[in-house]
Amino acid sequence: MQFEEFGLIEPLMRAIGEEGYATPTPIQEQAIPHVLAGGDLLGCAQTGTGKTAAFALPILQRLYNTKTDGPRVIRSLIVSPTRELAAQIGDSFAAYGRHTGLRHVTIFGGVRSGPQRKAIAKGIDILVATPGRLLDLVGQGVVKLDHVEVLVLDEADRMLDMGFIEDVRRIVRLLPRERQTLFFSATMPYEIQHLADSILRNAVEIRIAPEAPAAETVDQTVYFVERGQKHLLLAHLLTDEAVSRGLVFTRTKRSADRLTRTLRESQILVDVIHSDRSQSERERALDRFKKGHVRVLVASDIASRGLDVDDISHVINYDMPEEPETYVHRIGRTGRAGAAGQAFSFCGIEERCYLDQIEKLIRRPLPATSDHPFLSPVPRAAKAAATPAPTGPAMANGWKKPLRRNLLGRRRRR
């Protein structure tokens, strides 16, 4: 399928050509026609699937085709969980809408509101916002939402993780009942499905399965280890200087903070990002990591989707993710642009159900190494197999004896 087949207006087609897009992604191919037709949408898709264009292009077309000569009012509202994501969405609207004459503003916390207030006062068609700053400016009378025709909630599961769901409900109550709602989430836990059911009407559901990262560039290895010894295993692996830039993922903010303190006590240069840290603290930590001032960055899953750092040598899943799609997203941070990358996953006995789900998603078993000093007991049903040892810079210390697990030997968590 080609973009021309959507019937997009010339200003959008010109911008698409200037951006170098050739063919639509799967979510764009499925979502754009439905959104153009005015229907509600529930999209389950990861970052990096092209979902921003899937909603931005139809919104721009709708607003362009129904321009009026009166004062500009906010006709489309896009709510995102973080400043970083909001800025990316704003950049996309600027790129795709450069020839339409439509105006947009992006607002978020952590900075002075004055410039944002002035930009809104000039009149805008599209507002991209984080929940907290949006409600602040609504409360001050700066933002009026009574003319919103299209609402987009992006990365709703992340808003749940960050404690924004009640804010989202408040925002929805401020909007006209007659509107189009586009709801996107990488995962669909019960709370998110319930929220979607409460605000969508006759929505079409689109699910885009994430693609597994390129096996040629990301070498994936599992380390069976007891939970209480994970920090010792991590410190052991970090003695290898080949781990030049390591991104370590935990499931919770508390775990991230505790691990960071432990690594600092071991004289490892490390910083941490999660949603409890201020915007300036997160930006400072990310900048130090990018510039090589710290060797290791610990991140909770809540913060992980906003990361964009080149040349990450290793991704380490200190905690196995509960959602298998999160694993795919995590390890996609290494092995970019054809470079070699390593992904290590620490798996405690209580986490093997998550490993099972990951292997089902990527449709292959992950090799496990037994040659490390903190190996936990392997399930009795597991069978050793003479599989090739992982290769790459971090395997230079002689870890040569991987195991191949019998997947039937693990219980699935219900």
PDB file of N, CA and C in Angstrom, residues 31-68:
ATOM      1  N   ALA A  31      -4.784   1.970  10.677  1.00  0.00           N
ATOM      2  CA  ALA A  31      -5.442   3.006  11.471  1.00  0.00           C
ATOM      3  C   ALA A  31      -5.884   4.215  10.658  1.00  0.00           C
ATOM      4  N   ILE A  32      -5.071   4.667   9.712  1.00  0.00           N
ATOM      5  CA  ILE A  32      -5.353   5.935   9.034  1.00  0.00           C
ATOM      6  C   ILE A  32      -6.725   5.949   8.361  1.00  0.00           C
ATOM      7  N   PRO A  33      -7.116   4.924   7.597  1.00  0.00           N
ATOM      8  CA  PRO A  33      -8.451   4.985   6.979  1.00  0.00           C
ATOM      9  C   PRO A  33      -9.576   5.108   7.999  1.00  0.00           C
ATOM     10  N   HIS A  34      -9.462   4.373   9.109  1.00  0.00           N
ATOM     11  CA  HIS A  34     -10.517   4.417  10.124  1.00  0.00           C
ATOM     12  C   HIS A  34     -10.563   5.779  10.811  1.00  0.00           C
ATOM     13  N   VAL A  35      -9.397   6.339  11.137  1.00  0.00           N
ATOM     14  CA  VAL A  35      -9.373   7.643  11.796  1.00  0.00           C
ATOM     15  C   VAL A  35      -9.889   8.722  10.845  1.00  0.00           C
ATOM     16  N   LEU A  36      -9.529   8.637   9.581  1.00  0.00           N
ATOM     17  CA  LEU A  36     -10.049   9.590   8.594  1.00  0.00           C
ATOM     18  C   LEU A  36     -11.573   9.532   8.514  1.00  0.00           C
ATOM     19  N   ALA A  37     -12.134   8.345   8.741  1.00  0.00           N
ATOM     20  CA  ALA A  37     -13.588   8.182   8.683  1.00  0.00           C
ATOM     21  C   ALA A  37     -14.281   8.696   9.939  1.00  0.00           C
ATOM     22  N   GLY A  38     -13.495   9.068  10.970  1.00  0.00           N
ATOM     23  CA  GLY A  38     -14.072   9.675  12.163  1.00  0.00           C
ATOM     24  C   GLY A  38     -14.372   8.735  13.298  1.00  0.00           C
ATOM     25  N   GLY A  39     -13.972   7.464  13.205  1.00  0.00           N
ATOM     26  CA  GLY A  39     -14.288   6.507  14.249  1.00  0.00           C
ATOM     27  C   GLY A  39     -13.293   6.502  15.393  1.00  0.00           C
ATOM     28  N   ASP A  40     -13.739   5.994  16.549  1.00  0.00           N
ATOM     29  CA  ASP A  40     -12.846   5.800  17.688  1.00  0.00           C
ATOM     30  C   ASP A  40     -11.913   4.624  17.405  1.00  0.00           C
ATOM     31  N   LEU A  41     -10.757   4.651  18.079  1.00  0.00           N
ATOM     32  CA  LEU A  41      -9.731   3.639  17.814  1.00  0.00           C
ATOM     33  C   LEU A  41      -9.051   3.220  19.099  1.00  0.00           C
ATOM     34  N   LEU A  42      -8.845   1.926  19.255  1.00  0.00           N
ATOM     35  CA  LEU A  42      -8.025   1.371  20.334  1.00  0.00           C
ATOM     36  C   LEU A  42      -6.829   0.702  19.683  1.00  0.00           C
ATOM     37  N   GLY A  43      -5.650   1.279  19.868  1.00  0.00           N
ATOM     38  CA  GLY A  43      -4.445   0.760  19.237  1.00  0.00           C
ATOM     39  C   GLY A  43      -3.483   0.208  20.260  1.00  0.00           C
ATOM     40  N   CYS A  44      -3.135  -1.057  20.125  1.00  0.00           N
ATOM     41  CA  CYS A  44      -2.149  -1.684  21.005  1.00  0.00           C
ATOM     42  C   CYS A  44      -0.860  -1.830  20.211  1.00  0.00           C
ATOM     43  N   ALA A  45       0.077  -0.924  20.450  1.00  0.00           N
ATOM     44  CA  ALA A  45       1.303  -0.896  19.646  1.00  0.00           C
ATOM     45  C   ALA A  45       2.412  -0.252  20.443  1.00  0.00           C
ATOM     46  N   GLN A  46       3.624  -0.723  20.211  1.00  0.00           N
ATOM     47  CA  GLN A  46       4.810  -0.194  20.871  1.00  0.00           C
ATOM     48  C   GLN A  46       5.261   1.104  20.214  1.00  0.00           C
ATOM     49  N   THR A  47       6.075   1.862  20.945  1.00  0.00           N
ATOM     50  CA  THR A  47       6.797   2.968  20.346  1.00  0.00           C
ATOM     51  C   THR A  47       7.681   2.429  19.222  1.00  0.00           C
ATOM     52  N   GLY A  48       7.808   3.190  18.152  1.00  0.00           N
ATOM     53  CA  GLY A  48       8.645   2.763  17.044  1.00  0.00           C
ATOM     54  C   GLY A  48       7.888   2.059  15.940  1.00  0.00           C
ATOM     55  N   THR A  49       6.548   1.936  16.082  1.00  0.00           N
ATOM     56  CA  THR A  49       5.747   1.285  15.050  1.00  0.00           C
ATOM     57  C   THR A  49       5.162   2.280  14.063  1.00  0.00           C
ATOM     58  N   GLY A  50       5.380   3.574  14.307  1.00  0.00           N
ATOM     59  CA  GLY A  50       4.822   4.594  13.425  1.00  0.00           C
ATOM     60  C   GLY A  50       3.454   5.073  13.856  1.00  0.00           C
ATOM     61  N   LYS A  51       3.097   4.854  15.138  1.00  0.00           N
ATOM     62  CA  LYS A  51       1.748   5.201  15.570  1.00  0.00           C
ATOM     63  C   LYS A  51       1.509   6.703  15.618  1.00  0.00           C
ATOM     64  N   THR A  52       2.560   7.517  15.831  1.00  0.00           N
ATOM     65  CA  THR A  52       2.333   8.964  15.868  1.00  0.00           C
ATOM     66  C   THR A  52       1.785   9.461  14.539  1.00  0.00           C
ATOM     67  N   ALA A  53       2.385   9.034  13.442  1.00  0.00           N
ATOM     68  CA  ALA A  53       1.862   9.422  12.126  1.00  0.00           C
ATOM     69  C   ALA A  53       0.476   8.841  11.899  1.00  0.00           C
ATOM     70  N   ALA A  54       0.187   7.692  12.511  1.00  0.00           N
ATOM     71  CA  ALA A  54      -1.115   7.051  12.326  1.00  0.00           C
ATOM     72  C   ALA A  54      -2.247   7.916  12.856  1.00  0.00           C
ATOM     73  N   PHE A  55      -1.975   8.735  13.878  1.00  0.00           N
ATOM     74  CA  PHE A  55      -3.021   9.654  14.334  1.00  0.00           C
ATOM     75  C   PHE A  55      -2.781  11.093  13.891  1.00  0.00           C
ATOM     76  N   ALA A  56      -1.522  11.503  13.735  1.00  0.00           N
ATOM     77  CA  ALA A  56      -1.238  12.896  13.387  1.00  0.00           C
ATOM     78  C   ALA A  56      -1.720  13.246  11.981  1.00  0.00           C
ATOM     79  N   LEU A  57      -1.477  12.383  11.015  1.00  0.00           N
ATOM     80  CA  LEU A  57      -1.870  12.687   9.635  1.00  0.00           C
ATOM     81  C   LEU A  57      -3.386  12.838   9.487  1.00  0.00           C
ATOM     82  N   PRO A  58      -4.200  11.914  10.003  1.00  0.00           N
ATOM     83  CA  PRO A  58      -5.655  12.112   9.893  1.00  0.00           C
ATOM     84  C   PRO A  58      -6.157  13.340  10.648  1.00  0.00           C
ATOM     85  N   ILE A  59      -5.559  13.624  11.810  1.00  0.00           N
ATOM     86  CA  ILE A  59      -5.981  14.810  12.560  1.00  0.00           C
ATOM     87  C   ILE A  59      -5.691  16.072  11.761  1.00  0.00           C
ATOM     88  N   LEU A  60      -4.493  16.165  11.206  1.00  0.00           N
ATOM     89  CA  LEU A  60      -4.140  17.338  10.407  1.00  0.00           C
ATOM     90  C   LEU A  60      -5.084  17.483   9.212  1.00  0.00           C
ATOM     91  N   GLN A  61      -5.410  16.383   8.579  1.00  0.00           N
ATOM     92  CA  GLN A  61      -6.319  16.453   7.432  1.00  0.00           C
ATOM     93  C   GLN A  61      -7.702  16.939   7.862  1.00  0.00           C
ATOM     94  N   ARG A  62      -8.209  16.404   8.949  1.00  0.00           N
ATOM     95  CA  ARG A  62      -9.536  16.807   9.434  1.00  0.00           C
ATOM     96  C   ARG A  62      -9.575  18.297   9.754  1.00  0.00           C
ATOM     97  N   LEU A  63      -8.580  18.778  10.478  1.00  0.00           N
ATOM     98  CA  LEU A  63      -8.584  20.185  10.879  1.00  0.00           C
ATOM     99  C   LEU A  63      -8.371  21.103   9.683  1.00  0.00           C
ATOM    100  N   TYR A  64      -7.546  20.681   8.747  1.00  0.00           N
ATOM    101  CA  TYR A  64      -7.295  21.488   7.542  1.00  0.00           C
ATOM    102  C   TYR A  64      -8.568  21.621   6.706  1.00  0.00           C
ATOM    103  N   ASN A  65      -9.296  20.532   6.574  1.00  0.00           N
ATOM    104  CA  ASN A  65     -10.497  20.533   5.731  1.00  0.00           C
ATOM    105  C   ASN A  65     -11.676  21.260   6.359  1.00  0.00           C
ATOM    106  N   THR A  66     -11.585  21.556   7.652  1.00  0.00           N
ATOM    107  CA  THR A  66     -12.704  22.223   8.333  1.00  0.00           C
ATOM    108  C   THR A  66     -12.255  23.526   8.979  1.00  0.00           C
ATOM    109  N   LYS A  67     -11.259  24.184   8.382  1.00  0.00           N
ATOM    110  CA  LYS A  67     -10.801  25.476   8.886  1.00  0.00           C
ATOM    111  C   LYS A  67     -11.939  26.493   8.849  1.00  0.00           C
ATOM    112  N   THR A  68     -11.905  27.424   9.788  1.00  0.00           N
ATOM    113  CA  THR A  68     -12.862  28.531   9.783  1.00  0.00           C
ATOM    114  C   THR A  68     -12.092  29.842   9.809  1.00  0.00           C
TER     115      THR A  68
END
